[in-house]
Tab-separated table of C-alpha atoms in Angstrom:
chain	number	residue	atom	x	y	z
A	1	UNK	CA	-52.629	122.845	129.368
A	2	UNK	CA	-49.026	124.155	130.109
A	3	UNK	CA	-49.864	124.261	133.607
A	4	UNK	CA	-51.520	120.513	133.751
A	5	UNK	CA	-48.056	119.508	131.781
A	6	UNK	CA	-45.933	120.748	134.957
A	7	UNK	CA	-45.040	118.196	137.216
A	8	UNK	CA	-45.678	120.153	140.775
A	9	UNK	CA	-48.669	122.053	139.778
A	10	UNK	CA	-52.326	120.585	139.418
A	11	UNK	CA	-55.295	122.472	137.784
A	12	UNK	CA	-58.519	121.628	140.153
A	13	UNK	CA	-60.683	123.395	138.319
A	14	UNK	CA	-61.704	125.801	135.422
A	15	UNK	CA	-63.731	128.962	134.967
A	16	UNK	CA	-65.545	130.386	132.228
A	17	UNK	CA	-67.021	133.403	134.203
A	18	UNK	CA	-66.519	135.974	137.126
A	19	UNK	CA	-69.145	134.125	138.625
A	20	UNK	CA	-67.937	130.440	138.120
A	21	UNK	CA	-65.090	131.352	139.459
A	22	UNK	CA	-66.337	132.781	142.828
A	23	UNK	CA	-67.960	129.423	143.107
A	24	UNK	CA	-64.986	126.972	142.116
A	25	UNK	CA	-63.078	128.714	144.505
A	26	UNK	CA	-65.632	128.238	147.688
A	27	UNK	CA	-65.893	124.441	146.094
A	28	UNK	CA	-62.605	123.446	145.722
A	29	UNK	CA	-59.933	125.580	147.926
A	30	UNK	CA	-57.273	125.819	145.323
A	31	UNK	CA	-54.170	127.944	146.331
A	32	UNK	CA	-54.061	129.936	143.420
A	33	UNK	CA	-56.471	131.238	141.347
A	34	UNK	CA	-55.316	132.582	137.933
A	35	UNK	CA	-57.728	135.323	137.424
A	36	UNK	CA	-58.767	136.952	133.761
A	37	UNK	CA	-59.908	140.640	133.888
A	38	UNK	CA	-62.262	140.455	131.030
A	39	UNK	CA	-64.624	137.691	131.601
A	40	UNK	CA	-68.571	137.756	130.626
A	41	UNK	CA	-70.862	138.778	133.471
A	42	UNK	CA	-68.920	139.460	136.593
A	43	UNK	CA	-65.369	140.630	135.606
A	44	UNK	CA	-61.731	139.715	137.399
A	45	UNK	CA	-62.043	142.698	139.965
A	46	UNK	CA	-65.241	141.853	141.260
A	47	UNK	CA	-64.305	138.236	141.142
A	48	UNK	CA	-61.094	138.963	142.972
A	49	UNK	CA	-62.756	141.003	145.949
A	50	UNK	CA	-65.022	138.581	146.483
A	51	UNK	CA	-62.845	135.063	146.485
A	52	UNK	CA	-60.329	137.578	148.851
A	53	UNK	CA	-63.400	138.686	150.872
A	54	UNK	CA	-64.424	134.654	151.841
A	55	UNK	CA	-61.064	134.418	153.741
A	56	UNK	CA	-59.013	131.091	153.534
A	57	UNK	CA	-55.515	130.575	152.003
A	58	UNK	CA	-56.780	130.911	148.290
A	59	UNK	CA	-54.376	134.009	146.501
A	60	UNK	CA	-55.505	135.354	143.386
A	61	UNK	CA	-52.914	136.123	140.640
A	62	UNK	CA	-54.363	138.699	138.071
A	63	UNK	CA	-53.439	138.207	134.382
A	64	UNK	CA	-53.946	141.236	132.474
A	65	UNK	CA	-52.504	142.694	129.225
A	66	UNK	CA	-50.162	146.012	129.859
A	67	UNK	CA	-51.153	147.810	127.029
A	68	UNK	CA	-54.873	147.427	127.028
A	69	UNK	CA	-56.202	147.179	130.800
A	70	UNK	CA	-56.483	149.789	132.577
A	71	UNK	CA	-58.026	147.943	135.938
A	72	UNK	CA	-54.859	146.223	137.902
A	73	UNK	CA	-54.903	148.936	140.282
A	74	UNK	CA	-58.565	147.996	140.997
A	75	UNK	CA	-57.387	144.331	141.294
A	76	UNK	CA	-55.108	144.958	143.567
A	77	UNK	CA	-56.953	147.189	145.838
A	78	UNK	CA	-59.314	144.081	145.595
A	79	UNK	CA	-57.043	142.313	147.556
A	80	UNK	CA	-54.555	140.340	144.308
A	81	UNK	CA	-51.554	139.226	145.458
A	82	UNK	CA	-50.248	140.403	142.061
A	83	UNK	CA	-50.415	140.237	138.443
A	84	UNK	CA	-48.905	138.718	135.198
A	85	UNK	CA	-49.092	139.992	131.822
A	86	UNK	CA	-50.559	137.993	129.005
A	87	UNK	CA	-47.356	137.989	126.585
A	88	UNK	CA	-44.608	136.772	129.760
A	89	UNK	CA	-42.625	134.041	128.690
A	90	UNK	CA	-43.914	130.527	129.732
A	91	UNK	CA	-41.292	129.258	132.097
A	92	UNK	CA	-41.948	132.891	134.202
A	93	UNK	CA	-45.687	132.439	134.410
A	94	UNK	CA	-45.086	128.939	135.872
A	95	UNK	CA	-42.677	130.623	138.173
A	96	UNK	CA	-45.035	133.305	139.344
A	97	UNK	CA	-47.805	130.621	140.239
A	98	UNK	CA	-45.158	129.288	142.358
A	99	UNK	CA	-44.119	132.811	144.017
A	100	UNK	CA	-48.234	133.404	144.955
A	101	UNK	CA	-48.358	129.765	145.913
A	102	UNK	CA	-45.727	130.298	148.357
A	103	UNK	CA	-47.537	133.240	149.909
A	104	UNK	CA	-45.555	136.063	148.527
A	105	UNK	CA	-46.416	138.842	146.582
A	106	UNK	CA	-45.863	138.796	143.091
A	107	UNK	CA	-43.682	142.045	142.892
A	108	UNK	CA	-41.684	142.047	139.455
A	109	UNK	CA	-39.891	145.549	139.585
A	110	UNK	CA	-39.706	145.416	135.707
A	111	UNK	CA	-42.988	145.314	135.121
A	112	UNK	CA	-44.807	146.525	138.921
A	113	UNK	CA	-43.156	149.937	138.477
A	114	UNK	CA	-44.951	150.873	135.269
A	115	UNK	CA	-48.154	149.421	136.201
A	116	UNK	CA	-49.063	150.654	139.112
A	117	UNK	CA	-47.426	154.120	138.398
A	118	UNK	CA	-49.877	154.324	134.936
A	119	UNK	CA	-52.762	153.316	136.523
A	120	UNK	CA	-52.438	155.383	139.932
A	121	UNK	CA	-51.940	158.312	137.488
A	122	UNK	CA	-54.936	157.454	135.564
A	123	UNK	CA	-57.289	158.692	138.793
A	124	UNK	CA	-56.937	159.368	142.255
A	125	UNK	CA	-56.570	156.605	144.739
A	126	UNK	CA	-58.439	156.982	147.894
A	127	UNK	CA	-56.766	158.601	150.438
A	128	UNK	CA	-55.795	156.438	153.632
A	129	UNK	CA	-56.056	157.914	157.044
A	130	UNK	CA	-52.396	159.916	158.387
A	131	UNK	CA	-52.953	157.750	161.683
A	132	UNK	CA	-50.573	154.809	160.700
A	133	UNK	CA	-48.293	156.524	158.607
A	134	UNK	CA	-47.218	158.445	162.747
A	135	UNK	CA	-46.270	154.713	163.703
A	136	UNK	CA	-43.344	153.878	161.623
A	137	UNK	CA	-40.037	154.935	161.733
A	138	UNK	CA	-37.806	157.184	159.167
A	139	UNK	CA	-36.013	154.136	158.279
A	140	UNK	CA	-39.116	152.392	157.949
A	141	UNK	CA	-40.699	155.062	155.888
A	142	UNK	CA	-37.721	154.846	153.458
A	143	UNK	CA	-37.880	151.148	153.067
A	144	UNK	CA	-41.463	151.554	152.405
A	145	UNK	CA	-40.658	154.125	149.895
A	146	UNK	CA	-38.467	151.715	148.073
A	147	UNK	CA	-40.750	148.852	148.240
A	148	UNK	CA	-43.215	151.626	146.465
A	149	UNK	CA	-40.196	151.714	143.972
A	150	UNK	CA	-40.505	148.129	143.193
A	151	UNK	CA	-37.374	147.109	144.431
A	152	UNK	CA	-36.767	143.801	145.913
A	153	UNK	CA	-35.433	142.972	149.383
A	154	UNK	CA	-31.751	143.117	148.518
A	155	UNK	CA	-31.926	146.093	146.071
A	156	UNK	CA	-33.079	148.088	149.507
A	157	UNK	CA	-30.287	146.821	151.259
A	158	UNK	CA	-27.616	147.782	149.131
A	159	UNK	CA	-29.688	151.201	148.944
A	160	UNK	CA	-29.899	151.522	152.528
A	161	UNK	CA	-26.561	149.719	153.263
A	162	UNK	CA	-28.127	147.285	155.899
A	163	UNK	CA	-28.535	143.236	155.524
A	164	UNK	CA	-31.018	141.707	153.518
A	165	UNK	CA	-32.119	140.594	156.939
A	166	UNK	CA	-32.689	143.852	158.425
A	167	UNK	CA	-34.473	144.461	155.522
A	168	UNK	CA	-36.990	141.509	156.076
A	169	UNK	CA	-37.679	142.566	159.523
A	170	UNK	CA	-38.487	146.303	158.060
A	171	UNK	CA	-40.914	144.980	155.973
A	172	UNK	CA	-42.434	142.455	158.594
A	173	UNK	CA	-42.799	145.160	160.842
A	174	UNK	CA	-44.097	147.448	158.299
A	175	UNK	CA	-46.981	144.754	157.630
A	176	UNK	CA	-48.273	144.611	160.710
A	177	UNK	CA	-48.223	148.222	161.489
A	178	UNK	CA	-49.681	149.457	158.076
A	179	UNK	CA	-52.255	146.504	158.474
A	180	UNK	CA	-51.177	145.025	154.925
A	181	UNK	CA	-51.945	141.874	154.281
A	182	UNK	CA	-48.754	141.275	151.455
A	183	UNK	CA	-46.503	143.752	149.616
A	184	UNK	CA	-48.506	144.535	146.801
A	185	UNK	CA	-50.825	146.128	149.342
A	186	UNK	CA	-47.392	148.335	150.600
A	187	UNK	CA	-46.932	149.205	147.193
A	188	UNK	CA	-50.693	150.627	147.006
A	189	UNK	CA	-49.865	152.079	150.519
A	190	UNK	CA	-46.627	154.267	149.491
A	191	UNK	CA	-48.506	155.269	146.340
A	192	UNK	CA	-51.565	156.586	148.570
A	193	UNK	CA	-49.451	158.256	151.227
A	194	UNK	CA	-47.360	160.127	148.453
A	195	UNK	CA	-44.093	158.314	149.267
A	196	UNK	CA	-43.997	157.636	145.728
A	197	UNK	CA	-45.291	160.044	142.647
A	198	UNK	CA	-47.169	158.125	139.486
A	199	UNK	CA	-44.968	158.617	136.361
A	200	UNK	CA	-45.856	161.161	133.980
């Protein structure tokens, strides 16, 4: 309903299950799909992989409750271009459809850095292969690093005292080399190459 009420979003379409879901995306092509982890039958994860495995511009956008699931990480790896949490305020919800919508990443350092630190402590992540990781550059290893950090474009500037523009290029360039397909999947990357440690 609060979505319907904004002026420059439309809902197309509605889920109930995993499953529906899946299907309403193939169906209707909608550019974001607000995905549930706990639905009957097929949950968010699965649902997630395979809406991100039939290609297209459709971006999921996981909404999940901090304190309770334990399976972002999963959603993620299953190719989410991020994640809100249930209790956000209204007005930022609306805000992140429009991030994911855009064809960013939905990387809120607030919330990202706890998240992904609690559930890559939780159990190991698979390991990705060392190739790659030879192909970038110190400073792009450090901007990767921060990115793992959850910092935002012009926090690694000001780290790194370069321009917010350098720092764009970086994380182009870091993109294409890594293979990653948004920067939710660098932040999985710096957590599996060690760049970063889970928090304790």
């Amino acid at each position: 309903m609060l979505v319907a009420e904004t002026s420059d979003l439309t809902v197309v379409g509605e889920a109930g299950t995993g499953a529906e879901a899946v299907q309403l995306a193939r169906d209707v092509r909608p550019d974001v799909v607000l995905m549930d982890i706990r639905m009957p039958g097929m949950d968010g994860i699965e649902a997630t992989r395979r809406i991100v495995a039939d290609g297209g511009p459709v971006r999921v956008l996981v909404l999940t409750t901090f304190d309770e699931d334990a399976h972002v990480y999963g959603a993620l790896r299953a190719g989410a271009s991020g994640f809100l949490v249930k209790d956000m305020a209204v007005d930022d919800i609306l805000a992140a459809i429009r991030v994911v919508a855009a064809g960013d990443a939905l990387i809120a350092p607030s919330v990202t850095r706890r998240l992904i630190a609690g559930f890559v402590g939780s159990g190991p992540a698979p390991a990705r292969p060392a190739g790659p990781v030879a192909g970038i550059t110190e400073r792009e290893r450090e901007v990767l690093t921060l990115i793992g950090l959850g910092r935002s474009n012009s926090e690694i500037a000001d780290e790194l005292f370069i321009t917010v523009a350098t720092t764009k290029s970086h994380v182009a360039r870091l993109l294409t080399k890594l293979d990653a397909r948004d920067r939710v999947q660098l932040v999985i990357i710096a957590y599996e190459l060690g760049l970063v440690a889970p928090a304790r």
